[in-house]
Amino acid sequence: MTNDWVLKDLLGLERLGAANIEAILDAAASFKKAPSPELLAGRTVAFLFSEASTRTRSSFEAAALRLGAECLSFSAAGSSLAKGETMLDTMLNLQAVGVTHFVVRHERSGVLEDLAPKLDACVINAGDGWHEHPTQALLDLLTLLERWGSFKGRKVVILGDIRHSRVARSNLFALRKLGAKVVFCGPTPLVPDAFAALGVQVVHNVEEALKGADAVNVLRLQLERMEQGFVPSLADYALAYQLTPARAGLMKPEALVLHPGPMNRGVEIASEVADGPRSVILEQVANGVFVRMAALALCDQGRARG
Ligand code: NCD
């Protein structure tokens, strides 16, 4: 890998420059072409997940194994975290056991910012509260880039519960840095007009938002982060905002449909669209392994250089 990456942690995309974002995407693309089964031999990856995960955790684990690293089985629920040990103490102890990489998912936004500098090991954010989910956004971008070659002049709509979505935030930061135009769409309580200050166009009418789009990234309603009253009912939400075949047809003919998962079929997306010819949802999942290989490998390089 030839690049200028010097960071040992990947905590978010807001403060990552375009060159570093491109370095991850390039590394992911090269891992997809040629495996590197010894690159992380001797490294140990630990997973600290205090929220549910299917795709993120399994693909990080697959990524670590494909690079020759070991994965330490660790469950936050059965650990001393449950006995009141601080997260920093837990991580320092695991580091003493030999952990070189932490992959962390946590319900508190920004929880890793203070912890990462206190550790020699790499820290990779696998989703923190509403804040960021950098590797999800990067795998979304890799999937788009493979089809498009460049983001210049592309219009990407992010549709759904943006207020509670770390995926939307990380996507916005990265897409804008690489030159795409981003439109946020959803009902006002979930997509406040104030989001326009982030440099995004806010559109509440789904038909208007989708017209002429090159891609739509559909998000579920994050009911676990929501108090009552953000949407009248799931049925009302579906009526007004579900990505139906008719609505998907308003985009450009070659437009792509993305979803980070988990999908709630029949709520934010119709099954015909999720399983239809424009959908790249399972390609996203497959690309997740390569993006996570890139994140683990580049952070390891940063750890060695730092
Ligand atoms: C997302 C997450 O956990 O932030 N899922 C994922 O990682 N693929 C999105 C979600 O939970 O809706």
mmCIF file of N, CA and C in Angstrom, residues 149-261:
data_model
loop_
_atom_site.group_PDB
_atom_site.id
_atom_site.type_symbol
_atom_site.label_atom_id
_atom_site.label_comp_id
_atom_site.label_asym_id
_atom_site.label_seq_id
_atom_site.Cartn_x
_atom_site.Cartn_y
_atom_site.Cartn_z
ATOM 1 N N GLY A 149 -17.207 5.677 -11.016
ATOM 2 C CA GLY A 149 -15.841 6.151 -11.294
ATOM 3 C C GLY A 149 -15.486 7.460 -10.622
ATOM 4 N N SER A 150 -16.478 8.321 -10.377
ATOM 5 C CA SER A 150 -16.231 9.616 -9.720
ATOM 6 C C SER A 150 -17.553 10.121 -9.133
ATOM 7 N N PHE A 151 -17.453 11.002 -8.139
ATOM 8 C CA PHE A 151 -18.671 11.538 -7.508
ATOM 9 C C PHE A 151 -19.070 12.894 -8.077
ATOM 10 N N LYS A 152 -18.212 13.446 -8.907
ATOM 11 C CA LYS A 152 -18.452 14.807 -9.418
ATOM 12 C C LYS A 152 -19.790 14.869 -10.163
ATOM 13 N N GLY A 153 -20.630 15.824 -9.762
ATOM 14 C CA GLY A 153 -21.906 16.045 -10.450
ATOM 15 C C GLY A 153 -22.998 15.054 -10.081
ATOM 16 N N ARG A 154 -22.722 14.137 -9.166
ATOM 17 C CA ARG A 154 -23.736 13.133 -8.790
ATOM 18 C C ARG A 154 -24.641 13.654 -7.673
ATOM 19 N N LYS A 155 -25.909 13.300 -7.759
ATOM 20 C CA LYS A 155 -26.874 13.695 -6.719
ATOM 21 C C LYS A 155 -27.283 12.453 -5.925
ATOM 22 N N VAL A 156 -26.996 12.479 -4.636
ATOM 23 C CA VAL A 156 -27.330 11.349 -3.758
ATOM 24 C C VAL A 156 -28.374 11.809 -2.742
ATOM 25 N N VAL A 157 -29.509 11.112 -2.722
ATOM 26 C CA VAL A 157 -30.566 11.428 -1.758
ATOM 27 C C VAL A 157 -30.436 10.468 -0.577
ATOM 28 N N ILE A 158 -30.471 11.008 0.625
ATOM 29 C CA ILE A 158 -30.533 10.162 1.818
ATOM 30 C C ILE A 158 -31.934 10.347 2.381
ATOM 31 N N LEU A 159 -32.656 9.234 2.460
ATOM 32 C CA LEU A 159 -34.101 9.298 2.712
ATOM 33 C C LEU A 159 -34.455 8.568 3.999
ATOM 34 N N GLY A 160 -35.099 9.272 4.930
ATOM 35 C CA GLY A 160 -35.591 8.584 6.125
ATOM 36 C C GLY A 160 -35.288 9.330 7.403
ATOM 37 N N ASP A 161 -34.983 8.549 8.433
ATOM 38 C CA ASP A 161 -34.768 9.097 9.776
ATOM 39 C C ASP A 161 -33.330 9.585 9.905
ATOM 40 N N ILE A 162 -33.114 10.796 9.434
ATOM 41 C CA ILE A 162 -31.749 11.328 9.403
ATOM 42 C C ILE A 162 -31.338 11.872 10.768
ATOM 43 N N ARG A 163 -32.296 12.399 11.498
ATOM 44 C CA ARG A 163 -31.987 12.956 12.821
ATOM 45 C C ARG A 163 -31.230 11.963 13.708
ATOM 46 N N HIS A 164 -31.648 10.690 13.694
ATOM 47 C CA HIS A 164 -31.052 9.707 14.601
ATOM 48 C C HIS A 164 -29.968 8.860 13.935
ATOM 49 N N SER A 165 -29.543 9.272 12.729
ATOM 50 C CA SER A 165 -28.708 8.351 11.945
ATOM 51 C C SER A 165 -27.245 8.750 11.868
ATOM 52 N N ARG A 166 -26.396 7.917 12.446
ATOM 53 C CA ARG A 166 -24.946 8.093 12.290
ATOM 54 C C ARG A 166 -24.506 7.786 10.858
ATOM 55 N N VAL A 167 -25.268 6.924 10.195
ATOM 56 C CA VAL A 167 -24.936 6.577 8.804
ATOM 57 C C VAL A 167 -25.109 7.798 7.901
ATOM 58 N N ALA A 168 -26.194 8.540 8.109
ATOM 59 C CA ALA A 168 -26.450 9.734 7.284
ATOM 60 C C ALA A 168 -25.339 10.750 7.478
ATOM 61 N N ARG A 169 -24.956 10.965 8.710
ATOM 62 C CA ARG A 169 -23.931 11.974 8.992
ATOM 63 C C ARG A 169 -22.594 11.607 8.323
ATOM 64 N N SER A 170 -22.162 10.362 8.524
ATOM 65 C CA SER A 170 -20.878 9.965 7.939
ATOM 66 C C SER A 170 -20.944 10.011 6.409
ATOM 67 N N ASN A 171 -22.072 9.608 5.840
ATOM 68 C CA ASN A 171 -22.228 9.682 4.382
ATOM 69 C C ASN A 171 -22.126 11.113 3.895
ATOM 70 N N LEU A 172 -22.805 12.004 4.578
ATOM 71 C CA LEU A 172 -22.789 13.406 4.159
ATOM 72 C C LEU A 172 -21.361 13.942 4.132
ATOM 73 N N PHE A 173 -20.621 13.729 5.227
ATOM 74 C CA PHE A 173 -19.263 14.277 5.297
ATOM 75 C C PHE A 173 -18.413 13.762 4.132
ATOM 76 N N ALA A 174 -18.480 12.455 3.887
ATOM 77 C CA ALA A 174 -17.612 11.873 2.856
ATOM 78 C C ALA A 174 -18.074 12.246 1.451
ATOM 79 N N LEU A 175 -19.369 12.187 1.202
ATOM 80 C CA LEU A 175 -19.864 12.473 -0.151
ATOM 81 C C LEU A 175 -19.549 13.906 -0.561
ATOM 82 N N ARG A 176 -19.725 14.830 0.378
ATOM 83 C CA ARG A 176 -19.446 16.236 0.048
ATOM 84 C C ARG A 176 -17.963 16.452 -0.234
ATOM 85 N N LYS A 177 -17.127 15.796 0.567
ATOM 86 C CA LYS A 177 -15.684 15.990 0.354
ATOM 87 C C LYS A 177 -15.245 15.454 -1.003
ATOM 88 N N LEU A 178 -15.943 14.430 -1.496
ATOM 89 C CA LEU A 178 -15.542 13.862 -2.786
ATOM 90 C C LEU A 178 -16.341 14.456 -3.950
ATOM 91 N N GLY A 179 -17.154 15.467 -3.671
ATOM 92 C CA GLY A 179 -17.745 16.245 -4.769
ATOM 93 C C GLY A 179 -19.178 15.929 -5.138
ATOM 94 N N ALA A 180 -19.875 15.071 -4.378
ATOM 95 C CA ALA A 180 -21.277 14.773 -4.702
ATOM 96 C C ALA A 180 -22.186 15.834 -4.076
ATOM 97 N N LYS A 181 -23.375 15.955 -4.653
ATOM 98 C CA LYS A 181 -24.400 16.806 -4.057
ATOM 99 C C LYS A 181 -25.296 15.909 -3.204
ATOM 100 N N VAL A 182 -25.565 16.317 -1.962
ATOM 101 C CA VAL A 182 -26.349 15.467 -1.051
ATOM 102 C C VAL A 182 -27.670 16.154 -0.730
ATOM 103 N N VAL A 183 -28.757 15.375 -0.828
ATOM 104 C CA VAL A 183 -30.084 15.862 -0.467
ATOM 105 C C VAL A 183 -30.597 15.009 0.688
ATOM 106 N N PHE A 184 -31.035 15.640 1.756
ATOM 107 C CA PHE A 184 -31.666 14.923 2.874
ATOM 108 C C PHE A 184 -33.177 15.010 2.693
ATOM 109 N N CYS A 185 -33.865 13.888 2.808
ATOM 110 C CA CYS A 185 -35.323 13.900 2.645
ATOM 111 C C CYS A 185 -36.009 13.083 3.732
ATOM 112 N N GLY A 186 -37.079 13.644 4.287
ATOM 113 C CA GLY A 186 -37.883 12.956 5.299
ATOM 114 C C GLY A 186 -38.799 13.988 5.930
ATOM 115 N N PRO A 187 -39.660 13.565 6.840
ATOM 116 C CA PRO A 187 -40.557 14.528 7.490
ATOM 117 C C PRO A 187 -39.767 15.477 8.398
ATOM 118 N N THR A 188 -40.298 16.675 8.586
ATOM 119 C CA THR A 188 -39.567 17.709 9.338
ATOM 120 C C THR A 188 -39.051 17.233 10.696
ATOM 121 N N PRO A 189 -39.808 16.496 11.494
ATOM 122 C CA PRO A 189 -39.258 16.089 12.795
ATOM 123 C C PRO A 189 -38.008 15.211 12.663
ATOM 124 N N LEU A 190 -37.903 14.479 11.574
ATOM 125 C CA LEU A 190 -36.750 13.593 11.381
ATOM 126 C C LEU A 190 -35.670 14.224 10.509
ATOM 127 N N VAL A 191 -36.037 15.266 9.785
ATOM 128 C CA VAL A 191 -35.062 15.975 8.938
ATOM 129 C C VAL A 191 -35.296 17.482 9.122
ATOM 130 N N PRO A 192 -34.831 18.015 10.239
ATOM 131 C CA PRO A 192 -35.075 19.443 10.498
ATOM 132 C C PRO A 192 -34.418 20.319 9.438
ATOM 133 N N ASP A 193 -35.060 21.452 9.133
ATOM 134 C CA ASP A 193 -34.512 22.371 8.132
ATOM 135 C C ASP A 193 -33.123 22.866 8.521
ATOM 136 N N ALA A 194 -32.854 22.879 9.833
ATOM 137 C CA ALA A 194 -31.550 23.370 10.307
ATOM 138 C C ALA A 194 -30.394 22.541 9.745
ATOM 139 N N PHE A 195 -30.666 21.319 9.267
ATOM 140 C CA PHE A 195 -29.590 20.502 8.684
ATOM 141 C C PHE A 195 -28.975 21.158 7.457
ATOM 142 N N ALA A 196 -29.700 22.122 6.860
ATOM 143 C CA ALA A 196 -29.163 22.816 5.688
ATOM 144 C C ALA A 196 -27.819 23.478 6.014
ATOM 145 N N ALA A 197 -27.616 23.808 7.291
ATOM 146 C CA ALA A 197 -26.356 24.442 7.699
ATOM 147 C C ALA A 197 -25.158 23.508 7.470
ATOM 148 N N LEU A 198 -25.411 22.208 7.338
ATOM 149 C CA LEU A 198 -24.327 21.254 7.091
ATOM 150 C C LEU A 198 -23.908 21.240 5.616
ATOM 151 N N GLY A 199 -24.578 22.051 4.805
ATOM 152 C CA GLY A 199 -24.212 22.103 3.388
ATOM 153 C C GLY A 199 -24.988 21.103 2.557
ATOM 154 N N VAL A 200 -26.157 20.745 3.038
ATOM 155 C CA VAL A 200 -26.966 19.745 2.354
ATOM 156 C C VAL A 200 -28.283 20.424 1.967
ATOM 157 N N GLN A 201 -28.927 19.924 0.895
ATOM 158 C CA GLN A 201 -30.248 20.448 0.572
ATOM 159 C C GLN A 201 -31.288 19.629 1.328
ATOM 160 N N VAL A 202 -32.199 20.286 2.032
ATOM 161 C CA VAL A 202 -33.247 19.587 2.784
ATOM 162 C C VAL A 202 -34.545 19.696 1.997
ATOM 163 N N VAL A 203 -35.129 18.540 1.655
ATOM 164 C CA VAL A 203 -36.380 18.513 0.889
ATOM 165 C C VAL A 203 -37.348 17.588 1.617
ATOM 166 N N HIS A 204 -38.544 18.059 1.909
ATOM 167 C CA HIS A 204 -39.475 17.214 2.655
ATOM 168 C C HIS A 204 -40.393 16.390 1.745
ATOM 169 N N ASN A 205 -40.513 16.794 0.507
ATOM 170 C CA ASN A 205 -41.366 16.046 -0.422
ATOM 171 C C ASN A 205 -40.527 14.993 -1.144
ATOM 172 N N VAL A 206 -40.899 13.724 -0.976
ATOM 173 C CA VAL A 206 -40.038 12.640 -1.470
ATOM 174 C C VAL A 206 -39.962 12.619 -3.003
ATOM 175 N N GLU A 207 -41.086 12.920 -3.661
ATOM 176 C CA GLU A 207 -41.078 12.910 -5.134
ATOM 177 C C GLU A 207 -40.114 13.977 -5.659
ATOM 178 N N GLU A 208 -40.191 15.142 -5.057
ATOM 179 C CA GLU A 208 -39.315 16.245 -5.482
ATOM 180 C C GLU A 208 -37.838 15.875 -5.238
ATOM 181 N N ALA A 209 -37.571 15.263 -4.095
ATOM 182 C CA ALA A 209 -36.176 14.921 -3.754
ATOM 183 C C ALA A 209 -35.602 13.906 -4.740
ATOM 184 N N LEU A 210 -36.413 12.925 -5.130
ATOM 185 C CA LEU A 210 -35.887 11.817 -5.945
ATOM 186 C C LEU A 210 -35.724 12.172 -7.414
ATOM 187 N N LYS A 211 -36.426 13.198 -7.859
ATOM 188 C CA LYS A 211 -36.402 13.550 -9.287
ATOM 189 C C LYS A 211 -34.958 13.761 -9.770
ATOM 190 N N GLY A 212 -34.536 12.982 -10.747
ATOM 191 C CA GLY A 212 -33.205 13.175 -11.343
ATOM 192 C C GLY A 212 -32.047 12.700 -10.475
ATOM 193 N N ALA A 213 -32.327 11.977 -9.384
ATOM 194 C CA ALA A 213 -31.231 11.536 -8.504
ATOM 195 C C ALA A 213 -30.432 10.406 -9.157
ATOM 196 N N ASP A 214 -29.153 10.310 -8.775
ATOM 197 C CA ASP A 214 -28.291 9.214 -9.243
ATOM 198 C C ASP A 214 -28.322 8.033 -8.284
ATOM 199 N N ALA A 215 -28.688 8.298 -7.031
ATOM 200 C CA ALA A 215 -28.774 7.211 -6.036
ATOM 201 C C ALA A 215 -29.617 7.679 -4.865
ATOM 202 N N VAL A 216 -30.218 6.695 -4.199
ATOM 203 C CA VAL A 216 -30.906 6.986 -2.932
ATOM 204 C C VAL A 216 -30.410 5.993 -1.890
ATOM 205 N N ASN A 217 -30.106 6.516 -0.712
ATOM 206 C CA ASN A 217 -29.706 5.660 0.404
ATOM 207 C C ASN A 217 -30.858 5.717 1.403
ATOM 208 N N VAL A 218 -31.523 4.593 1.617
ATOM 209 C CA VAL A 218 -32.750 4.570 2.415
ATOM 210 C C VAL A 218 -32.414 4.147 3.842
ATOM 211 N N LEU A 219 -32.921 4.893 4.809
ATOM 212 C CA LEU A 219 -32.647 4.585 6.224
ATOM 213 C C LEU A 219 -33.916 4.167 6.928
ATOM 214 N N ARG A 220 -33.761 3.258 7.870
ATOM 215 C CA ARG A 220 -34.927 2.843 8.661
ATOM 216 C C ARG A 220 -35.219 3.885 9.736
ATOM 217 N N LEU A 221 -36.422 3.782 10.307
ATOM 218 C CA LEU A 221 -36.764 4.608 11.471
ATOM 219 C C LEU A 221 -36.056 4.006 12.671
ATOM 220 N N GLN A 222 -35.205 4.785 13.344
ATOM 221 C CA GLN A 222 -34.427 4.262 14.477
ATOM 222 C C GLN A 222 -35.290 4.361 15.730
ATOM 223 N N LEU A 223 -36.274 3.466 15.808
ATOM 224 C CA LEU A 223 -37.278 3.569 16.875
ATOM 225 C C LEU A 223 -36.642 3.485 18.264
ATOM 226 N N GLU A 224 -35.508 2.760 18.365
ATOM 227 C CA GLU A 224 -34.873 2.620 19.677
ATOM 228 C C GLU A 224 -34.237 3.920 20.167
ATOM 229 N N ARG A 225 -34.009 4.866 19.253
ATOM 230 C CA ARG A 225 -33.418 6.147 19.663
ATOM 231 C C ARG A 225 -34.464 7.255 19.709
ATOM 232 N N MET A 226 -35.695 6.919 19.446
ATOM 233 C CA MET A 226 -36.736 7.911 19.223
ATOM 234 C C MET A 226 -37.691 7.961 20.389
ATOM 235 N N GLU A 227 -38.041 9.188 20.818
ATOM 236 C CA GLU A 227 -39.154 9.266 21.754
ATOM 237 C C GLU A 227 -40.428 9.168 20.924
ATOM 238 N N GLN A 228 -41.556 9.017 21.615
ATOM 239 C CA GLN A 228 -42.840 8.953 20.913
ATOM 240 C C GLN A 228 -43.093 10.254 20.164
ATOM 241 N N GLY A 229 -43.797 10.168 19.076
ATOM 242 C CA GLY A 229 -44.309 11.393 18.467
ATOM 243 C C GLY A 229 -43.517 11.911 17.284
ATOM 244 N N PHE A 230 -42.423 11.242 16.898
ATOM 245 C CA PHE A 230 -41.684 11.720 15.732
ATOM 246 C C PHE A 230 -42.439 11.437 14.430
ATOM 247 N N VAL A 231 -43.146 10.299 14.394
ATOM 248 C CA VAL A 231 -44.003 10.018 13.229
ATOM 249 C C VAL A 231 -45.379 9.609 13.760
ATOM 250 N N PRO A 232 -46.442 9.965 13.023
ATOM 251 C CA PRO A 232 -47.792 9.645 13.504
ATOM 252 C C PRO A 232 -47.970 8.132 13.691
ATOM 253 N N SER A 233 -47.553 7.340 12.698
ATOM 254 C CA SER A 233 -47.588 5.874 12.795
ATOM 255 C C SER A 233 -46.710 5.336 11.673
ATOM 256 N N LEU A 234 -46.338 4.058 11.779
ATOM 257 C CA LEU A 234 -45.512 3.462 10.721
ATOM 258 C C LEU A 234 -46.255 3.475 9.384
ATOM 259 N N ALA A 235 -47.576 3.265 9.465
ATOM 260 C CA ALA A 235 -48.370 3.233 8.234
ATOM 261 C C ALA A 235 -48.385 4.617 7.572
ATOM 262 N N ASP A 236 -48.523 5.650 8.376
ATOM 263 C CA ASP A 236 -48.503 7.013 7.822
ATOM 264 C C ASP A 236 -47.143 7.319 7.212
ATOM 265 N N TYR A 237 -46.099 6.891 7.923
ATOM 266 C CA TYR A 237 -44.749 7.150 7.412
ATOM 267 C C TYR A 237 -44.567 6.458 6.054
ATOM 268 N N ALA A 238 -45.000 5.193 6.007
ATOM 269 C CA ALA A 238 -44.841 4.415 4.775
ATOM 270 C C ALA A 238 -45.586 5.078 3.618
ATOM 271 N N LEU A 239 -46.776 5.553 3.902
ATOM 272 C CA LEU A 239 -47.580 6.196 2.862
ATOM 273 C C LEU A 239 -46.854 7.422 2.296
ATOM 274 N N ALA A 240 -46.252 8.194 3.166
ATOM 275 C CA ALA A 240 -45.644 9.459 2.724
ATOM 276 C C ALA A 240 -44.220 9.297 2.216
ATOM 277 N N TYR A 241 -43.477 8.307 2.737
ATOM 278 C CA TYR A 241 -42.028 8.290 2.455
ATOM 279 C C TYR A 241 -41.465 6.952 1.976
ATOM 280 N N GLN A 242 -42.246 5.892 1.979
ATOM 281 C CA GLN A 242 -41.679 4.603 1.547
ATOM 282 C C GLN A 242 -41.135 4.693 0.119
ATOM 283 N N LEU A 243 -39.966 4.095 -0.101
ATOM 284 C CA LEU A 243 -39.433 4.025 -1.465
ATOM 285 C C LEU A 243 -40.175 2.905 -2.199
ATOM 286 N N THR A 244 -41.180 3.320 -2.964
ATOM 287 C CA THR A 244 -41.989 2.384 -3.752
ATOM 288 C C THR A 244 -41.417 2.328 -5.167
ATOM 289 N N PRO A 245 -41.839 1.341 -5.969
ATOM 290 C CA PRO A 245 -41.360 1.310 -7.360
ATOM 291 C C PRO A 245 -41.684 2.606 -8.101
ATOM 292 N N ALA A 246 -42.862 3.173 -7.870
ATOM 293 C CA ALA A 246 -43.224 4.411 -8.581
ATOM 294 C C ALA A 246 -42.287 5.547 -8.203
ATOM 295 N N ARG A 247 -41.986 5.649 -6.923
ATOM 296 C CA ARG A 247 -41.078 6.735 -6.488
ATOM 297 C C ARG A 247 -39.656 6.481 -6.993
ATOM 298 N N ALA A 248 -39.211 5.230 -6.925
ATOM 299 C CA ALA A 248 -37.861 4.922 -7.417
ATOM 300 C C ALA A 248 -37.758 5.272 -8.905
ATOM 301 N N GLY A 249 -38.866 5.151 -9.621
ATOM 302 C CA GLY A 249 -38.895 5.448 -11.056
ATOM 303 C C GLY A 249 -38.686 6.923 -11.378
ATOM 304 N N LEU A 250 -38.759 7.785 -10.385
ATOM 305 C CA LEU A 250 -38.529 9.218 -10.631
ATOM 306 C C LEU A 250 -37.043 9.550 -10.748
ATOM 307 N N MET A 251 -36.198 8.618 -10.275
ATOM 308 C CA MET A 251 -34.752 8.867 -10.357
ATOM 309 C C MET A 251 -34.288 8.622 -11.795
ATOM 310 N N LYS A 252 -32.988 8.863 -12.044
ATOM 311 C CA LYS A 252 -32.453 8.566 -13.376
ATOM 312 C C LYS A 252 -32.610 7.071 -13.666
ATOM 313 N N PRO A 253 -32.689 6.684 -14.934
ATOM 314 C CA PRO A 253 -32.940 5.262 -15.252
ATOM 315 C C PRO A 253 -31.906 4.308 -14.656
ATOM 316 N N GLU A 254 -30.664 4.744 -14.554
ATOM 317 C CA GLU A 254 -29.608 3.858 -14.029
ATOM 318 C C GLU A 254 -29.391 4.047 -12.531
ATOM 319 N N ALA A 255 -30.254 4.804 -11.876
ATOM 320 C CA ALA A 255 -30.000 5.182 -10.466
ATOM 321 C C ALA A 255 -29.946 3.951 -9.558
ATOM 322 N N LEU A 256 -29.180 4.079 -8.487
ATOM 323 C CA LEU A 256 -28.934 2.956 -7.578
ATOM 324 C C LEU A 256 -29.699 3.135 -6.265
ATOM 325 N N VAL A 257 -30.088 1.995 -5.690
ATOM 326 C CA VAL A 257 -30.788 1.993 -4.400
ATOM 327 C C VAL A 257 -29.891 1.332 -3.360
ATOM 328 N N LEU A 258 -29.591 2.083 -2.305
ATOM 329 C CA LEU A 258 -28.766 1.562 -1.210
ATOM 330 C C LEU A 258 -29.574 1.539 0.083
ATOM 331 N N HIS A 259 -29.160 0.673 0.987
ATOM 332 C CA HIS A 259 -29.749 0.627 2.340
ATOM 333 C C HIS A 259 -28.676 0.009 3.241
ATOM 334 N N PRO A 260 -28.374 0.654 4.382
ATOM 335 C CA PRO A 260 -27.319 0.082 5.231
ATOM 336 C C PRO A 260 -27.760 -1.167 5.986
ATOM 337 N N GLY A 261 -29.068 -1.431 6.002
ATOM 338 C CA GLY A 261 -29.575 -2.517 6.825
ATOM 339 C C GLY A 261 -29.547 -2.096 8.289
#
